[in-house]
PDB file of C-alpha atoms and ligand atoms in Angstrom:
ATOM      1  CA  MET A   1      -8.690 -61.434  47.185  1.00 33.00           C
ATOM      2  CA  ARG A   2     -11.210 -64.332  46.717  1.00 34.00           C
ATOM      3  CA  VAL A   3     -14.864 -64.034  45.243  1.00 34.00           C
ATOM      4  CA  LYS A   4     -17.099 -66.451  45.586  1.00 34.00           C
ATOM      5  CA  GLY A   5     -19.594 -67.407  42.871  1.00 34.00           C
ATOM      6  CA  SER A   6     -22.159 -70.233  42.366  1.00 34.00           C
ATOM      7  CA  VAL A   7     -22.997 -72.428  39.581  1.00 33.00           C
ATOM      8  CA  ASP A   8     -26.495 -74.133  38.713  1.00 36.00           C
ATOM      9  CA  ILE A   9     -25.671 -77.354  39.879  1.00 35.00           C
ATOM     10  CA  GLY A  10     -25.821 -75.816  43.169  1.00 35.00           C
ATOM     11  CA  VAL A  11     -22.327 -76.378  44.382  1.00 33.00           C
ATOM     12  CA  THR A  12     -20.519 -73.333  45.609  1.00 35.00           C
ATOM     13  CA  VAL A  13     -16.884 -72.605  44.053  1.00 34.00           C
ATOM     14  CA  SER A  14     -14.596 -70.185  44.656  1.00 38.00           C
ATOM     15  CA  LEU A  15     -12.976 -67.997  41.926  1.00 36.00           C
ATOM     16  CA  SER A  16      -9.980 -66.173  41.913  1.00 40.00           C
ATOM     17  CA  SER A  17     -10.665 -62.454  40.960  1.00 39.00           C
ATOM     18  CA  SER A  18      -8.266 -62.792  38.167  1.00 41.00           C
ATOM     19  CA  LEU A  19     -10.406 -65.309  36.496  1.00 40.00           C
ATOM     20  CA  LEU A  20     -13.134 -62.391  36.495  1.00 41.00           C
ATOM     21  CA  PRO A  21     -11.524 -59.869  34.713  1.00 41.00           C
ATOM     22  CA  SER A  22     -14.333 -58.993  32.246  1.00 42.00           C
ATOM     23  CA  TYR A  23     -16.941 -58.580  35.058  1.00 40.00           C
ATOM     24  CA  ALA A  24     -14.427 -56.281  37.470  1.00 42.00           C
ATOM     25  CA  ALA A  25     -13.177 -54.162  34.338  1.00 48.00           C
ATOM     26  CA  HIS A  26     -16.446 -53.553  32.670  1.00 51.00           C
ATOM     27  CA  PRO A  27     -19.494 -52.966  34.725  1.00 64.00           C
ATOM     28  CA  HIS A  28     -23.160 -53.102  33.095  1.00 79.00           C
ATOM     29  CA  ARG A  29     -22.864 -50.885  29.693  1.00 92.00           C
ATOM     30  CA  ARG A  30     -26.119 -50.760  27.978  1.00 96.00           C
ATOM     31  CA  ALA A  31     -26.528 -48.370  25.213  1.00 98.00           C
ATOM     32  CA  LEU A  32     -29.449 -46.816  23.792  1.00 98.00           C
ATOM     33  CA  VAL A  33     -28.900 -45.116  20.162  1.00 98.00           C
ATOM     34  CA  LEU A  34     -31.435 -43.173  19.030  1.00 98.00           C
ATOM     35  CA  GLY A  35     -31.016 -43.620  14.945  1.00 97.00           C
ATOM     36  CA  GLY A  36     -32.215 -42.488  11.737  1.00 95.00           C
ATOM     37  CA  SER A  37     -28.907 -41.351  10.383  1.00 94.00           C
ATOM     38  CA  SER A  38     -25.954 -42.712   8.770  1.00 94.00           C
ATOM     39  CA  GLU A  39     -23.687 -41.764  11.849  1.00 96.00           C
ATOM     40  CA  ALA A  40     -26.078 -44.053  14.230  1.00 97.00           C
ATOM     41  CA  ARG A  41     -25.298 -46.741  11.931  1.00 97.00           C
ATOM     42  CA  ALA A  42     -21.869 -46.636  11.860  1.00 97.00           C
ATOM     43  CA  LEU A  43     -22.068 -46.279  15.551  1.00 98.00           C
ATOM     44  CA  ALA A  44     -24.161 -49.459  15.801  1.00 98.00           C
ATOM     45  CA  THR A  45     -21.670 -51.257  13.880  1.00 98.00           C
ATOM     46  CA  GLN A  46     -18.761 -50.255  16.701  1.00 97.00           C
ATOM     47  CA  ILE A  47     -21.094 -51.032  19.333  1.00 97.00           C
ATOM     48  CA  ALA A  48     -21.872 -54.511  18.005  1.00 97.00           C
ATOM     49  CA  ALA A  49     -17.882 -55.143  17.570  1.00 96.00           C
ATOM     50  CA  ASP A  50     -17.202 -54.187  21.148  1.00 95.00           C
ATOM     51  CA  PRO A  51     -17.628 -57.101  23.498  1.00 93.00           C
ATOM     52  CA  ARG A  52     -17.355 -54.566  26.554  1.00 92.00           C
ATOM     53  CA  LEU A  53     -20.765 -53.063  25.148  1.00 95.00           C
ATOM     54  CA  ASP A  54     -24.529 -53.990  24.734  1.00 95.00           C
ATOM     55  CA  GLY A  55     -27.002 -51.909  22.865  1.00 96.00           C
ATOM     56  CA  VAL A  56     -30.366 -51.130  21.116  1.00 98.00           C
ATOM     57  CA  ILE A  57     -30.689 -49.060  18.301  1.00 98.00           C
ATOM     58  CA  SER A  58     -34.113 -47.165  17.918  1.00 98.00           C
ATOM     59  CA  LEU A  59     -36.137 -46.093  14.680  1.00 97.00           C
ATOM     60  CA  ALA A  60     -38.943 -43.925  14.602  1.00 97.00           C
ATOM     61  CA  GLY A  61     -40.501 -46.288  11.675  1.00 94.00           C
ATOM     62  CA  ARG A  62     -40.412 -43.371   8.904  1.00 91.00           C
ATOM     63  CA  THR A  63     -39.652 -45.953   6.326  1.00 88.00           C
ATOM     64  CA  SER A  64     -41.404 -48.986   5.379  1.00 87.00           C
ATOM     65  CA  ALA A  65     -38.188 -50.691   4.536  1.00 86.00           C
ATOM     66  CA  PRO A  66     -35.443 -49.173   7.483  1.00 88.00           C
ATOM     67  CA  MET A  67     -32.037 -50.186   6.238  1.00 89.00           C
ATOM     68  CA  ALA A  68     -30.364 -52.918   8.361  1.00 91.00           C
ATOM     69  CA  HIS A  69     -28.528 -52.251  11.407  1.00 94.00           C
ATOM     70  CA  ASP A  70     -26.001 -54.345  13.379  1.00 96.00           C
ATOM     71  CA  LEU A  71     -27.623 -53.781  16.825  1.00 97.00           C
ATOM     72  CA  PRO A  72     -30.913 -55.210  17.891  1.00 97.00           C
ATOM     73  CA  THR A  73     -33.421 -52.762  16.665  1.00 97.00           C
ATOM     74  CA  ARG A  74     -36.549 -51.267  17.935  1.00 97.00           C
ATOM     75  CA  VAL A  75     -39.169 -49.236  15.989  1.00 96.00           C
ATOM     76  CA  GLY A  76     -41.459 -46.720  16.902  1.00 97.00           C
ATOM     77  CA  GLY A  77     -41.980 -43.665  19.134  1.00 98.00           C
ATOM     78  CA  PHE A  78     -41.411 -44.168  22.807  1.00 98.00           C
ATOM     79  CA  GLY A  79     -44.689 -42.221  23.974  1.00 98.00           C
ATOM     80  CA  GLY A  80     -43.112 -38.703  24.813  1.00 98.00           C
ATOM     81  CA  VAL A  81     -40.855 -37.934  27.405  1.00 98.00           C
ATOM     82  CA  GLU A  82     -42.369 -40.120  30.035  1.00 98.00           C
ATOM     83  CA  GLY A  83     -42.364 -43.036  27.641  1.00 98.00           C
ATOM     84  CA  LEU A  84     -38.911 -42.599  26.951  1.00 98.00           C
ATOM     85  CA  ALA A  85     -37.760 -41.961  30.517  1.00 98.00           C
ATOM     86  CA  ARG A  86     -39.782 -45.281  31.548  1.00 98.00           C
ATOM     87  CA  TYR A  87     -37.848 -47.096  28.783  1.00 98.00           C
ATOM     88  CA  LEU A  88     -34.525 -45.949  29.925  1.00 98.00           C
ATOM     89  CA  VAL A  89     -35.372 -47.473  33.505  1.00 97.00           C
ATOM     90  CA  GLU A  90     -37.073 -50.343  32.327  1.00 97.00           C
ATOM     91  CA  GLU A  91     -34.092 -51.528  29.954  1.00 97.00           C
ATOM     92  CA  ARG A  92     -31.493 -50.818  32.239  1.00 96.00           C
ATOM     93  CA  ILE A  93     -29.970 -48.378  30.006  1.00 98.00           C
ATOM     94  CA  SER A  94     -26.963 -47.024  31.312  1.00 97.00           C
ATOM     95  CA  HIS A  95     -26.058 -44.305  28.285  1.00 98.00           C
ATOM     96  CA  VAL A  96     -27.706 -42.454  25.469  1.00 98.00           C
ATOM     97  CA  VAL A  97     -26.545 -41.396  21.995  1.00 98.00           C
ATOM     98  CA  ASP A  98     -28.638 -39.175  20.573  1.00 98.00           C
ATOM     99  CA  ALA A  99     -27.594 -39.544  16.864  1.00 98.00           C
ATOM    100  CA  THR A 100     -31.110 -38.791  15.109  1.00 97.00           C
ATOM    101  CA  HIS A 101     -31.208 -36.317  12.290  1.00 95.00           C
ATOM    102  CA  PRO A 102     -30.222 -32.850  13.025  1.00 95.00           C
ATOM    103  CA  PHE A 103     -33.864 -31.835  11.926  1.00 96.00           C
ATOM    104  CA  ALA A 104     -35.453 -34.383  14.436  1.00 96.00           C
ATOM    105  CA  ALA A 105     -35.826 -31.773  17.125  1.00 95.00           C
ATOM    106  CA  ARG A 106     -38.410 -33.029  18.738  1.00 96.00           C
ATOM    107  CA  ILE A 107     -37.015 -36.518  19.879  1.00 97.00           C
ATOM    108  CA  SER A 108     -33.551 -34.784  20.489  1.00 97.00           C
ATOM    109  CA  ALA A 109     -35.756 -32.456  22.854  1.00 96.00           C
ATOM    110  CA  ASN A 110     -37.357 -35.636  24.498  1.00 97.00           C
ATOM    111  CA  ALA A 111     -33.962 -37.248  24.686  1.00 98.00           C
ATOM    112  CA  ARG A 112     -32.598 -34.549  27.018  1.00 97.00           C
ATOM    113  CA  ALA A 113     -35.491 -34.357  29.314  1.00 97.00           C
ATOM    114  CA  ALA A 114     -36.182 -38.047  29.751  1.00 98.00           C
ATOM    115  CA  CYS A 115     -32.344 -38.510  30.278  1.00 98.00           C
ATOM    116  CA  ALA A 116     -32.184 -35.848  32.990  1.00 97.00           C
ATOM    117  CA  ALA A 117     -35.135 -37.258  34.701  1.00 97.00           C
ATOM    118  CA  ALA A 118     -33.796 -40.928  34.896  1.00 97.00           C
ATOM    119  CA  GLY A 119     -30.247 -39.420  35.473  1.00 97.00           C
ATOM    120  CA  THR A 120     -28.921 -41.612  32.243  1.00 97.00           C
ATOM    121  CA  PRO A 121     -25.711 -39.737  30.757  1.00 97.00           C
ATOM    122  CA  LEU A 122     -26.758 -38.326  27.347  1.00 98.00           C
ATOM    123  CA  LEU A 123     -24.275 -37.505  24.357  1.00 98.00           C
ATOM    124  CA  VAL A 124     -25.348 -35.984  21.019  1.00 97.00           C
ATOM    125  CA  LEU A 125     -23.754 -37.574  17.873  1.00 97.00           C
ATOM    126  CA  THR A 126     -24.240 -35.178  15.066  1.00 96.00           C
ATOM    127  CA  ARG A 127     -22.825 -33.635  11.626  1.00 95.00           C
ATOM    128  CA  PRO A 128     -21.427 -30.566  11.330  1.00 95.00           C
ATOM    129  CA  PRO A 129     -23.544 -28.358   9.246  1.00 96.00           C
ATOM    130  CA  TRP A 130     -22.319 -27.366   5.591  1.00 98.00           C
ATOM    131  CA  ILE A 131     -20.777 -24.175   4.888  1.00 97.00           C
ATOM    132  CA  ALA A 132     -20.834 -22.001   1.909  1.00 97.00           C
ATOM    133  CA  ALA A 133     -17.984 -22.357  -0.339  1.00 97.00           C
ATOM    134  CA  GLN A 134     -16.655 -20.213  -2.991  1.00 97.00           C
ATOM    135  CA  GLY A 135     -19.028 -20.429  -5.995  1.00 96.00           C
ATOM    136  CA  ASP A 136     -22.125 -21.232  -3.752  1.00 98.00           C
ATOM    137  CA  ARG A 137     -25.128 -19.119  -4.390  1.00 98.00           C
ATOM    138  CA  TRP A 138     -26.831 -19.559  -1.199  1.00 98.00           C
ATOM    139  CA  THR A 139     -30.105 -17.725   0.800  1.00 98.00           C
ATOM    140  CA  GLU A 140     -29.850 -18.981   3.882  1.00 98.00           C
ATOM    141  CA  VAL A 141     -33.343 -19.056   5.510  1.00 98.00           C
ATOM    142  CA  ASP A 142     -34.835 -20.194   9.345  1.00 97.00           C
ATOM    143  CA  ASP A 143     -37.732 -22.529   8.111  1.00 97.00           C
ATOM    144  CA  ASN A 144     -39.790 -24.026   5.417  1.00 97.00           C
ATOM    145  CA  ALA A 145     -42.276 -21.017   5.137  1.00 98.00           C
ATOM    146  CA  ALA A 146     -39.395 -18.851   4.747  1.00 98.00           C
ATOM    147  CA  ALA A 147     -38.075 -21.023   2.318  1.00 98.00           C
ATOM    148  CA  ALA A 148     -41.194 -20.634   0.243  1.00 98.00           C
ATOM    149  CA  ARG A 149     -40.889 -17.087   0.427  1.00 98.00           C
ATOM    150  CA  ALA A 150     -37.359 -16.978  -0.395  1.00 98.00           C
ATOM    151  CA  LEU A 151     -38.383 -18.610  -3.759  1.00 98.00           C
ATOM    152  CA  GLY A 152     -39.824 -15.143  -5.101  1.00 98.00           C
ATOM    153  CA  ALA A 153     -42.960 -14.395  -6.830  1.00 98.00           C
ATOM    154  CA  ALA A 154     -41.967 -15.360 -10.437  1.00 98.00           C
ATOM    155  CA  PRO A 155     -42.379 -19.021 -11.365  1.00 98.00           C
ATOM    156  CA  ARG A 156     -39.185 -21.178 -11.305  1.00 98.00           C
ATOM    157  CA  ARG A 157     -38.328 -24.780 -11.873  1.00 98.00           C
ATOM    158  CA  VAL A 158     -37.558 -25.928  -8.086  1.00 98.00           C
ATOM    159  CA  PHE A 159     -35.789 -29.218  -7.184  1.00 98.00           C
ATOM    160  CA  LEU A 160     -37.045 -29.808  -3.361  1.00 98.00           C
ATOM    161  CA  ALA A 161     -34.651 -31.811  -1.392  1.00 97.00           C
ATOM    162  CA  ILE A 162     -36.056 -31.915   1.832  1.00 97.00           C
ATOM    163  CA  GLY A 163     -37.847 -35.363   2.162  1.00 94.00           C
ATOM    164  CA  ARG A 164     -41.734 -35.427   2.450  1.00 94.00           C
ATOM    165  CA  GLN A 165     -42.342 -34.044   5.695  1.00 91.00           C
ATOM    166  CA  GLY A 166     -42.828 -30.198   5.380  1.00 94.00           C
ATOM    167  CA  VAL A 167     -43.736 -30.301   1.595  1.00 98.00           C
ATOM    168  CA  ALA A 168     -47.266 -28.919   2.362  1.00 98.00           C
ATOM    169  CA  ASP A 169     -45.513 -25.848   3.478  1.00 98.00           C
ATOM    170  CA  PHE A 170     -44.684 -24.988  -0.391  1.00 98.00           C
ATOM    171  CA  ARG A 171     -48.484 -25.220  -0.968  1.00 98.00           C
ATOM    172  CA  VAL A 172     -48.431 -21.138  -0.417  1.00 98.00           C
ATOM    173  CA  ALA A 173     -46.166 -20.860  -3.689  1.00 98.00           C
ATOM    174  CA  PRO A 174     -48.118 -22.742  -5.988  1.00 98.00           C
ATOM    175  CA  GLN A 175     -46.822 -20.509  -9.138  1.00 98.00           C
ATOM    176  CA  HIS A 176     -43.533 -22.843  -8.858  1.00 98.00           C
ATOM    177  CA  ASP A 177     -42.947 -26.261 -10.763  1.00 98.00           C
ATOM    178  CA  TYR A 178     -41.580 -28.698  -8.058  1.00 98.00           C
ATOM    179  CA  ILE A 179     -39.582 -31.504  -8.517  1.00 98.00           C
ATOM    180  CA  LEU A 180     -39.930 -33.411  -4.885  1.00 98.00           C
ATOM    181  CA  ARG A 181     -37.320 -36.343  -3.948  1.00 98.00           C
ATOM    182  CA  VAL A 182     -38.632 -39.019  -1.632  1.00 96.00           C
ATOM    183  CA  ILE A 183     -37.952 -42.217   0.131  1.00 93.00           C
ATOM    184  CA  GLU A 184     -41.501 -42.940   0.842  1.00 93.00           C
ATOM    185  CA  PRO A 185     -44.689 -41.734  -0.851  1.00 95.00           C
ATOM    186  CA  PRO A 186     -45.729 -38.592   0.213  1.00 97.00           C
ATOM    187  CA  GLN A 187     -49.680 -37.737   1.144  1.00 96.00           C
ATOM    188  CA  ALA A 188     -51.253 -36.163  -2.292  1.00 97.00           C
ATOM    189  CA  ALA A 189     -53.051 -33.793  -0.384  1.00 97.00           C
ATOM    190  CA  ASP A 190     -49.739 -32.151   0.563  1.00 98.00           C
ATOM    191  CA  LEU A 191     -48.271 -31.508  -2.498  1.00 98.00           C
ATOM    192  CA  PRO A 192     -48.290 -28.299  -4.342  1.00 98.00           C
ATOM    193  CA  PRO A 193     -50.315 -28.247  -7.459  1.00 98.00           C
ATOM    194  CA  SER A 194     -47.333 -28.987 -10.174  1.00 98.00           C
ATOM    195  CA  CYS A 195     -45.348 -31.132  -8.000  1.00 98.00           C
ATOM    196  CA  GLU A 196     -43.241 -34.220  -9.745  1.00 98.00           C
ATOM    197  CA  VAL A 197     -42.453 -36.727  -7.336  1.00 98.00           C
ATOM    198  CA  ILE A 198     -39.082 -38.745  -7.360  1.00 98.00           C
ATOM    199  CA  PHE A 199     -37.952 -41.585  -5.656  1.00 96.00           C
ATOM    200  CA  GLY A 200     -34.617 -42.031  -4.444  1.00 94.00           C
ATOM    201  CA  ARG A 201     -32.679 -42.881  -1.227  1.00 91.00           C
ATOM    202  CA  GLY A 202     -28.946 -41.627  -1.055  1.00 90.00           C
ATOM    203  CA  PRO A 203     -26.055 -41.423  -1.288  1.00 93.00           C
ATOM    204  CA  PHE A 204     -26.193 -39.850  -4.547  1.00 95.00           C
ATOM    205  CA  ALA A 205     -23.307 -39.483  -7.134  1.00 97.00           C
ATOM    206  CA  LEU A 206     -22.210 -35.857  -8.472  1.00 98.00           C
ATOM    207  CA  GLU A 207     -22.679 -36.731 -11.574  1.00 98.00           C
ATOM    208  CA  ASP A 208     -25.982 -38.071 -11.209  1.00 98.00           C
ATOM    209  CA  GLU A 209     -27.248 -34.948  -9.309  1.00 98.00           C
ATOM    210  CA  ILE A 210     -25.959 -32.691 -12.504  1.00 98.00           C
ATOM    211  CA  ALA A 211     -28.022 -34.900 -14.687  1.00 98.00           C
ATOM    212  CA  LEU A 212     -31.036 -34.681 -12.505  1.00 98.00           C
ATOM    213  CA  MET A 213     -30.740 -31.369 -12.329  1.00 98.00           C
ATOM    214  CA  ARG A 214     -30.262 -30.682 -15.994  1.00 98.00           C
ATOM    215  CA  ASP A 215     -32.768 -32.958 -17.135  1.00 98.00           C
ATOM    216  CA  ARG A 216     -35.412 -31.163 -15.176  1.00 98.00           C
ATOM    217  CA  ARG A 217     -34.150 -27.684 -16.176  1.00 98.00           C
ATOM    218  CA  ILE A 218     -33.741 -26.820 -12.520  1.00 98.00           C
ATOM    219  CA  GLU A 219     -33.324 -23.136 -11.658  1.00 98.00           C
ATOM    220  CA  ILE A 220     -32.818 -23.257  -7.985  1.00 98.00           C
ATOM    221  CA  VAL A 221     -32.804 -26.050  -5.030  1.00 98.00           C
ATOM    222  CA  VAL A 222     -34.253 -26.312  -1.384  1.00 98.00           C
ATOM    223  CA  THR A 223     -32.560 -28.362   0.922  1.00 98.00           C
ATOM    224  CA  LYS A 224     -31.962 -28.458   4.372  1.00 98.00           C
ATOM    225  CA  ASN A 225     -28.396 -28.154   6.204  1.00 98.00           C
ATOM    226  CA  SER A 226     -28.173 -31.605   7.296  1.00 95.00           C
ATOM    227  CA  GLY A 227     -24.515 -31.468   6.975  1.00 96.00           C
ATOM    228  CA  GLY A 228     -22.537 -34.720   6.086  1.00 92.00           C
ATOM    229  CA  ALA A 229     -20.665 -36.078   3.030  1.00 92.00           C
ATOM    230  CA  LEU A 230     -23.630 -38.338   1.945  1.00 90.00           C
ATOM    231  CA  ALA A 231     -26.180 -35.790   0.835  1.00 93.00           C
ATOM    232  CA  TYR A 232     -23.424 -33.170  -0.454  1.00 97.00           C
ATOM    233  CA  ALA A 233     -23.665 -34.032  -3.830  1.00 98.00           C
ATOM    234  CA  LYS A 234     -26.654 -32.027  -4.704  1.00 98.00           C
ATOM    235  CA  ILE A 235     -24.877 -28.623  -2.799  1.00 98.00           C
ATOM    236  CA  GLU A 236     -21.924 -29.455  -5.349  1.00 98.00           C
ATOM    237  CA  ALA A 237     -24.190 -29.976  -8.396  1.00 98.00           C
ATOM    238  CA  ALA A 238     -25.430 -26.612  -7.532  1.00 98.00           C
ATOM    239  CA  ARG A 239     -22.335 -25.084  -7.168  1.00 98.00           C
ATOM    240  CA  ALA A 240     -21.261 -26.668 -10.721  1.00 98.00           C
ATOM    241  CA  LEU A 241     -24.273 -25.632 -12.711  1.00 98.00           C
ATOM    242  CA  GLY A 242     -24.309 -21.906 -11.021  1.00 98.00           C
ATOM    243  CA  LEU A 243     -27.538 -22.694  -9.428  1.00 98.00           C
ATOM    244  CA  ASP A 244     -29.427 -20.891  -6.265  1.00 98.00           C
ATOM    245  CA  VAL A 245     -29.661 -22.953  -3.459  1.00 98.00           C
ATOM    246  CA  VAL A 246     -32.431 -21.988  -0.465  1.00 98.00           C
ATOM    247  CA  MET A 247     -30.700 -23.504   2.292  1.00 98.00           C
ATOM    248  CA  ILE A 248     -32.734 -24.114   5.483  1.00 98.00           C
ATOM    249  CA  ALA A 249     -30.730 -23.857   8.737  1.00 97.00           C
ATOM    250  CA  ARG A 250     -31.194 -26.421  11.649  1.00 96.00           C
ATOM    251  CA  PRO A 251     -33.551 -26.191  14.234  1.00 93.00           C
ATOM    252  CA  ALA A 252     -32.622 -24.609  17.533  1.00 87.00           C
ATOM    253  CA  SER A 253     -31.298 -27.326  19.770  1.00 83.00           C
ATOM    254  CA  ALA A 254     -30.893 -27.151  24.036  1.00 74.00           C
ATOM    255  CA  ASP A 255     -27.825 -27.670  25.396  1.00 84.00           C
ATOM    256  CA  ALA A 256     -26.363 -31.140  25.384  1.00 91.00           C
ATOM    257  CA  ALA A 257     -22.464 -32.683  25.166  1.00 96.00           C
ATOM    258  CA  THR A 258     -22.304 -32.710  21.506  1.00 96.00           C
ATOM    259  CA  THR A 259     -19.764 -34.440  19.261  1.00 97.00           C
ATOM    260  CA  HIS A 260     -19.102 -35.289  15.577  1.00 96.00           C
ATOM    261  CA  SER A 261     -16.904 -38.050  16.186  1.00 97.00           C
ATOM    262  CA  ILE A 262     -17.949 -41.859  16.459  1.00 97.00           C
ATOM    263  CA  ASP A 263     -14.708 -42.514  18.359  1.00 97.00           C
ATOM    264  CA  ALA A 264     -15.707 -39.976  20.850  1.00 98.00           C
ATOM    265  CA  ALA A 265     -19.039 -41.533  21.034  1.00 98.00           C
ATOM    266  CA  MET A 266     -17.545 -44.786  22.023  1.00 97.00           C
ATOM    267  CA  ALA A 267     -15.358 -43.076  24.317  1.00 97.00           C
ATOM    268  CA  PHE A 268     -18.371 -41.979  26.125  1.00 97.00           C
ATOM    269  CA  LEU A 269     -20.053 -45.243  25.855  1.00 96.00           C
ATOM    270  CA  ALA A 270     -16.947 -46.946  27.477  1.00 92.00           C
ATOM    271  CA  SER A 271     -16.868 -44.396  30.317  1.00 90.00           C
TER     272      SER A 271
HETATM  273  P1  NAP B   1     -39.210 -35.582  15.237  1.00 53.94           P
HETATM  274  O1  NAP B   1     -40.167 -34.779  14.756  1.00 53.94           O
HETATM  275  O2  NAP B   1     -38.124 -35.191  16.016  1.00 53.94           O
HETATM  276  O3  NAP B   1     -39.933 -36.817  16.357  1.00 53.94           O
HETATM  277  C1  NAP B   1     -41.300 -36.917  16.346  1.00 53.94           C
HETATM  278  C2  NAP B   1     -41.636 -37.966  17.156  1.00 53.94           C
HETATM  279  O4  NAP B   1     -41.020 -39.101  16.313  1.00 53.94           O
HETATM  280  C3  NAP B   1     -40.709 -38.309  18.513  1.00 53.94           C
HETATM  281  O5  NAP B   1     -41.500 -37.524  19.568  1.00 53.94           O
HETATM  282  C4  NAP B   1     -40.826 -39.727  18.754  1.00 53.94           C
HETATM  283  O6  NAP B   1     -42.456 -40.178  18.995  1.00 53.94           O
HETATM  284  C5  NAP B   1     -40.637 -40.099  17.589  1.00 53.94           C
HETATM  285  N1  NAP B   1     -39.059 -40.514  17.328  1.00 53.94           N
HETATM  286  C6  NAP B   1     -38.350 -39.981  16.173  1.00 53.94           C
HETATM  287  N2  NAP B   1     -37.417 -40.360  16.224  1.00 53.94           N
HETATM  288  C7  NAP B   1     -37.081 -41.358  16.800  1.00 53.94           C
HETATM  289  C8  NAP B   1     -36.537 -42.769  17.334  1.00 53.94           C
HETATM  290  N3  NAP B   1     -35.047 -42.393  16.654  1.00 53.94           N
HETATM  291  N4  NAP B   1     -36.543 -43.996  17.857  1.00 53.94           N
HETATM  292  C9  NAP B   1     -37.970 -43.601  18.290  1.00 53.94           C
HETATM  293  N5  NAP B   1     -38.938 -42.569  18.252  1.00 53.94           N
HETATM  294  C10 NAP B   1     -38.633 -41.670  17.182  1.00 53.94           C
HETATM  295  O7  NAP B   1     -38.561 -36.697  14.145  1.00 53.94           O
HETATM  296  P2  NAP B   1     -38.875 -36.456  12.674  1.00 53.94           P
HETATM  297  O8  NAP B   1     -38.108 -35.372  12.133  1.00 53.94           O
HETATM  298  O9  NAP B   1     -39.989 -36.777  12.351  1.00 53.94           O
HETATM  299  O10 NAP B   1     -37.392 -37.861  12.292  1.00 53.94           O
HETATM  300  C11 NAP B   1     -37.994 -39.066  12.703  1.00 53.94           C
HETATM  301  C12 NAP B   1     -36.852 -39.901  12.447  1.00 53.94           C
HETATM  302  O11 NAP B   1     -36.367 -39.670  11.094  1.00 53.94           O
HETATM  303  C13 NAP B   1     -35.595 -39.671  13.337  1.00 53.94           C
HETATM  304  O12 NAP B   1     -35.253 -41.060  13.777  1.00 53.94           O
HETATM  305  C14 NAP B   1     -34.722 -39.142  12.573  1.00 53.94           C
HETATM  306  O13 NAP B   1     -33.143 -39.322  12.757  1.00 53.94           O
HETATM  307  C15 NAP B   1     -34.884 -39.573  11.135  1.00 53.94           C
HETATM  308  N6  NAP B   1     -34.513 -38.626   9.859  1.00 53.94           N
HETATM  309  C16 NAP B   1     -35.223 -37.163  10.189  1.00 53.94           C
HETATM  310  C17 NAP B   1     -34.987 -36.223   9.079  1.00 53.94           C
HETATM  311  C18 NAP B   1     -35.325 -34.993   9.193  1.00 53.94           C
HETATM  312  O14 NAP B   1     -35.129 -34.244   8.348  1.00 53.94           O
HETATM  313  N7  NAP B   1     -36.450 -34.938  10.215  1.00 53.94           N
HETATM  314  C19 NAP B   1     -34.191 -36.541   8.057  1.00 53.94           C
HETATM  315  C20 NAP B   1     -33.675 -38.130   7.766  1.00 53.94           C
HETATM  316  C21 NAP B   1     -33.904 -39.028   8.772  1.00 53.94           C
HETATM  317  P3  NAP B   1     -42.586 -40.314  20.766  1.00 53.94           P
HETATM  318  O15 NAP B   1     -42.566 -39.041  21.219  1.00 53.94           O
HETATM  319  O16 NAP B   1     -43.433 -40.990  20.747  1.00 53.94           O
HETATM  320  O17 NAP B   1     -41.359 -41.042  21.333  1.00 53.94           O
END
């Protein structure tokens, strides 16, 4: 078979299809990775290294100094389902990977609806949740309000490892002394009356987590069930110290094809 192509000097040339393997074998592939997680960063690195793929990563813009990514990065909301669907069409996105944090429920729901509207294939890339191991003293609850109740009536020293979003939900339990760990400063009005704010961005080493909990005389840890290795040290530290943990379950998510594997996400993008 012969394929005709034109070059910009106006001369029409004939090219053997064997000279065009990358076009023939690799039709348009432009990925949108919805980011804000370590999995999204790792996937971006693999996409950037794959000559078959083109892609962009999207961040919400919650942190003032976001981590660098190996793909072109866009920052900020799309404007709901409609805005995201429009973006998919305008940017000629062929595939979407929702690699957002498991607690980022709204953007995940928007991604499902927008992909359905635009006819764009969607895959969710997420971490498996943590499962209690021997020695863990977990109380599992559905949300922040239940976590605040689970702390009990008696005052306790609480390590709030939930980030700054949702800290206001603990104002209903002002009898406790809280240590809140954040990346960005929280709003003062959101804090319970006795709340020390400490700054840190994971991953954290087990010995540092143990030292923090000992130094601050922590009695109970509140965490989201984010899953993954990078945030797990606080769970191990609580186990080592025999501390209670209030574990907040993931929000419900609508049905969507899901994987825990970056290789599977790459295979999806090349499909
Ligand atoms: P959310 O409640 O699910 O989303 C709220 C809105 O923020 C969305 O409707 C969307 O705005 C915008 N948005 C969220 N993620 C976006 C993204 N990756 N790119 C562009 N816009 C995005 O989200 P959230 O819980 O606030 O989390 C925000 C970001 O932080 C996510 O990217 C998530 O991966 C990351 N993160 C969240 C947590 C957590 O515990 N929630 C923890 C670590 C990291 P529009 O409707 O205008 O498009």
